[in-house]
PDB file of C-alpha atoms in Angstrom:
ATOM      1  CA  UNK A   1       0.000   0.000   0.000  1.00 54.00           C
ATOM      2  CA  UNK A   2       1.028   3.189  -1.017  1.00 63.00           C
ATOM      3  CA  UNK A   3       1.861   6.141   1.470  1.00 75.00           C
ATOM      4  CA  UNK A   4      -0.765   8.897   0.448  1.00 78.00           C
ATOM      5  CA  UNK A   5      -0.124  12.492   1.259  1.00 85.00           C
ATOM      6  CA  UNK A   6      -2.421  14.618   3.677  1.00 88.00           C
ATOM      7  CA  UNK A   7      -3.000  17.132   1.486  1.00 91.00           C
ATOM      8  CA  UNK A   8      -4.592  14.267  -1.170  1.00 92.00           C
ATOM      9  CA  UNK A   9      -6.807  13.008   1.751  1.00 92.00           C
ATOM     10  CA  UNK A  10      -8.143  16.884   2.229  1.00 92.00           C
ATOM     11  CA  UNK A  11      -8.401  17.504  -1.500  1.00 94.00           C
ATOM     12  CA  UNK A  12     -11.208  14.090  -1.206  1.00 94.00           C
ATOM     13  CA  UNK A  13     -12.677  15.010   1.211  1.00 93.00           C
ATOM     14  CA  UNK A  14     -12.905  18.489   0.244  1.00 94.00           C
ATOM     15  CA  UNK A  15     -16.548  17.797  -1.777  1.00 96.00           C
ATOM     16  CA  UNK A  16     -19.490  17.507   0.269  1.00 94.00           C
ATOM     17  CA  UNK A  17     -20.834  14.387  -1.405  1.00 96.00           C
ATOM     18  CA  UNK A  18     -17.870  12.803  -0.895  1.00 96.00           C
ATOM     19  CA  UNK A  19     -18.001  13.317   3.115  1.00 95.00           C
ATOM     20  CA  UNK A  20     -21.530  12.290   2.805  1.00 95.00           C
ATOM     21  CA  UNK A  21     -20.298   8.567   1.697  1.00 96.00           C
ATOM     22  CA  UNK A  22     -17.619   8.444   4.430  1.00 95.00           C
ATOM     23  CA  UNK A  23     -20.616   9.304   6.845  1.00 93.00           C
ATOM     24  CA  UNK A  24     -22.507   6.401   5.041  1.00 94.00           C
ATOM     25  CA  UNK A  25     -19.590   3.998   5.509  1.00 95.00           C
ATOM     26  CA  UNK A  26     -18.329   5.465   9.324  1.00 92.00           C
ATOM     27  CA  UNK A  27     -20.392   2.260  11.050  1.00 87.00           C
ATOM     28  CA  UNK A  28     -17.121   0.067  10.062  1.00 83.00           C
ATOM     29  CA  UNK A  29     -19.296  -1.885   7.233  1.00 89.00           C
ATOM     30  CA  UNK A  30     -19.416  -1.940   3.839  1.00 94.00           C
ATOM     31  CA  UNK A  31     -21.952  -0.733   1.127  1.00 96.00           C
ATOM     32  CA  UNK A  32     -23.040  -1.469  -2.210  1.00 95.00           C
ATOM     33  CA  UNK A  33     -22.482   1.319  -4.643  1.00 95.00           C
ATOM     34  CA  UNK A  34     -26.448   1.506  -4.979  1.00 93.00           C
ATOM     35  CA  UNK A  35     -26.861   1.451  -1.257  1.00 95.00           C
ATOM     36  CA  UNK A  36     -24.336   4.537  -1.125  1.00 96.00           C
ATOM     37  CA  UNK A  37     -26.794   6.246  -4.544  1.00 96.00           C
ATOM     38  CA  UNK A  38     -29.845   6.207  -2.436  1.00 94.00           C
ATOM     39  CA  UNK A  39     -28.209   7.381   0.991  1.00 92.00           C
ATOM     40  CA  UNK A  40     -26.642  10.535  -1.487  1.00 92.00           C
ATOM     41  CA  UNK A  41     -29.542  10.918  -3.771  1.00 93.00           C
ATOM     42  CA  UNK A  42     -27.214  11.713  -6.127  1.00 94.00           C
ATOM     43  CA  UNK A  43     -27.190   9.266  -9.361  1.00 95.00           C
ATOM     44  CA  UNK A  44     -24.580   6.534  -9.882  1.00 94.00           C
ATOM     45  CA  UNK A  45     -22.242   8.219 -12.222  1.00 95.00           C
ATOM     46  CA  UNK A  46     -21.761  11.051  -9.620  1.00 96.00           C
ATOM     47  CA  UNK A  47     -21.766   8.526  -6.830  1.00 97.00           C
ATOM     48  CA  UNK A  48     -18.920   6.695  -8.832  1.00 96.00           C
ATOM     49  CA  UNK A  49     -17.142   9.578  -9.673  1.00 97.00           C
ATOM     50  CA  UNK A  50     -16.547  10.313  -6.112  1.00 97.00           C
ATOM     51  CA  UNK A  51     -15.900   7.010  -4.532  1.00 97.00           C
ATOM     52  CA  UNK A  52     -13.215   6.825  -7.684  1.00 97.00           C
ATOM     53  CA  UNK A  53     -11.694  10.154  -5.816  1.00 97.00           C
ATOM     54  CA  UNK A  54     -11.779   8.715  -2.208  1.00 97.00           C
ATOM     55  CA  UNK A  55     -10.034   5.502  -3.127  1.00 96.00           C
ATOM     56  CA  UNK A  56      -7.483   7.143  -4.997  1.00 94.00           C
ATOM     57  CA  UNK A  57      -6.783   8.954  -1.875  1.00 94.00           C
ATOM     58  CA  UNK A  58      -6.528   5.801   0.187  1.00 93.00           C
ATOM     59  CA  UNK A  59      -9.526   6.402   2.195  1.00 95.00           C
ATOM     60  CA  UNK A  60     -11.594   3.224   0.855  1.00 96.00           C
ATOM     61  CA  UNK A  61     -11.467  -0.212  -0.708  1.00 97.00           C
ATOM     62  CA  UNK A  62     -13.739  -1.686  -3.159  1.00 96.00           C
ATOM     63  CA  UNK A  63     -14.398  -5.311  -3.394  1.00 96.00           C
ATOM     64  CA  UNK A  64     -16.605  -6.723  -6.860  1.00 94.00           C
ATOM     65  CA  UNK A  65     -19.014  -9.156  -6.287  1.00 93.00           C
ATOM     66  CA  UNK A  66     -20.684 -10.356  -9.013  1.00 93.00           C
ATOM     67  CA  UNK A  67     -22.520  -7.525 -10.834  1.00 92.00           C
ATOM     68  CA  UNK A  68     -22.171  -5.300  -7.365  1.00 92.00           C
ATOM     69  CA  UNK A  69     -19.197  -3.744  -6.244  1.00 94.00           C
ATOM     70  CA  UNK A  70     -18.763  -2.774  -2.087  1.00 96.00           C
ATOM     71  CA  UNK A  71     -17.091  -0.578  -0.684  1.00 97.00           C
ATOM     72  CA  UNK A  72     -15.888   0.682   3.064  1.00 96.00           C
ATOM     73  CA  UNK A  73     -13.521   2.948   4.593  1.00 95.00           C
ATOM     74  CA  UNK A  74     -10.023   2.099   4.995  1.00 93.00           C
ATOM     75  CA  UNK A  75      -9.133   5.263   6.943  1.00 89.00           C
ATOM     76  CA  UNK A  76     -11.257   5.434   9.559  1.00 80.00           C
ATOM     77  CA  UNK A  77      -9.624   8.403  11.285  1.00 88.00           C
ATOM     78  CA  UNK A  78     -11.607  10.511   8.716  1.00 90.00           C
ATOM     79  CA  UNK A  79     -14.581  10.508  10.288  1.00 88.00           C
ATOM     80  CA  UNK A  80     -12.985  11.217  13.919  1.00 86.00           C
ATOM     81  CA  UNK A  81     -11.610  14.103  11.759  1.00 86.00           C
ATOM     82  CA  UNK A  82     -15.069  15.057  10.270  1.00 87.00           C
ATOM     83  CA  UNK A  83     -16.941  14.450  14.240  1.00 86.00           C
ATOM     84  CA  UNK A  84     -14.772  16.803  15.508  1.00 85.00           C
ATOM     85  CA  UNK A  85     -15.152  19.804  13.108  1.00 84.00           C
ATOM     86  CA  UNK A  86     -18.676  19.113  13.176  1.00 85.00           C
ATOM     87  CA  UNK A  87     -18.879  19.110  16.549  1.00 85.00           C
ATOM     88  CA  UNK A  88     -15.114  20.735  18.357  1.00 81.00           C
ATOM     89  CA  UNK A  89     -16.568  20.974  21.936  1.00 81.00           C
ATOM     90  CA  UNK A  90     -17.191  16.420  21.839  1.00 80.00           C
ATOM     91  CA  UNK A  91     -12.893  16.828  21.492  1.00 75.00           C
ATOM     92  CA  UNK A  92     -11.896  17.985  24.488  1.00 77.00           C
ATOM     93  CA  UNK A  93      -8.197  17.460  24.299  1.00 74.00           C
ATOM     94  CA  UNK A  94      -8.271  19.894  21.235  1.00 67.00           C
ATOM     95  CA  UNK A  95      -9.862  22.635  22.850  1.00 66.00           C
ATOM     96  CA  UNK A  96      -6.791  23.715  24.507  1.00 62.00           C
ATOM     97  CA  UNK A  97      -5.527  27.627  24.117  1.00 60.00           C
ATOM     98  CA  UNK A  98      -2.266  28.569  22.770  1.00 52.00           C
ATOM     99  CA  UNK A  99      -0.443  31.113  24.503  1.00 54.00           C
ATOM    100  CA  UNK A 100       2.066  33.352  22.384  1.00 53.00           C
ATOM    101  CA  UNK A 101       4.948  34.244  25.601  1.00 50.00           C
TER     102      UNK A 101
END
């Protein structure tokens, strides 16, 4: 496996859709491609557009089955990452002040 740069991980994640299917696949399971189109609404070009980005980044896998292929995260700090800029004060530990002496 490849090392993949931050800045490749942000640039994924960087299109709302896209965080919208790590959110789908955060539960540590996988997902069809057509179970991931109707938790997006979007339709299954965009859908596979976008997982195409995230697994280039190294955030998920895909495994074909048959006529389906699934997918699920394979860098599951990214939705620690996404909790806590949702939602800073859950993180505790980051909410500490810097001090310029």
């Amino acid at each position: 496996m490849r090392s993949i740069a931050p800045h490749e991980i942000f640039r994924a994640l960087s299109h709302a859709a896209r965080v919208r299917i790590v959110r789908e696949l955060s539960d540590g399971g996988e997902k069809c491609v057509c179970d991931l189109v109707a938790a997006c609404g979007l339709g299954w070009s965009t859908v596979s557009r976008h997982l195409s980005v995230l697994k280039k980044a190294g955030v998920v896998v895909d495994d074909k089955r048959g006529l389906q292929v699934f997918y699920r995260l394979i860098l599951p700090c990214v939705t620690s990452f996404i909790r806590c800029l949702e939602k800073p004060a859950s993180y505790p530990e980051f909410q500490k002040t810097a001090c310029c002496r």
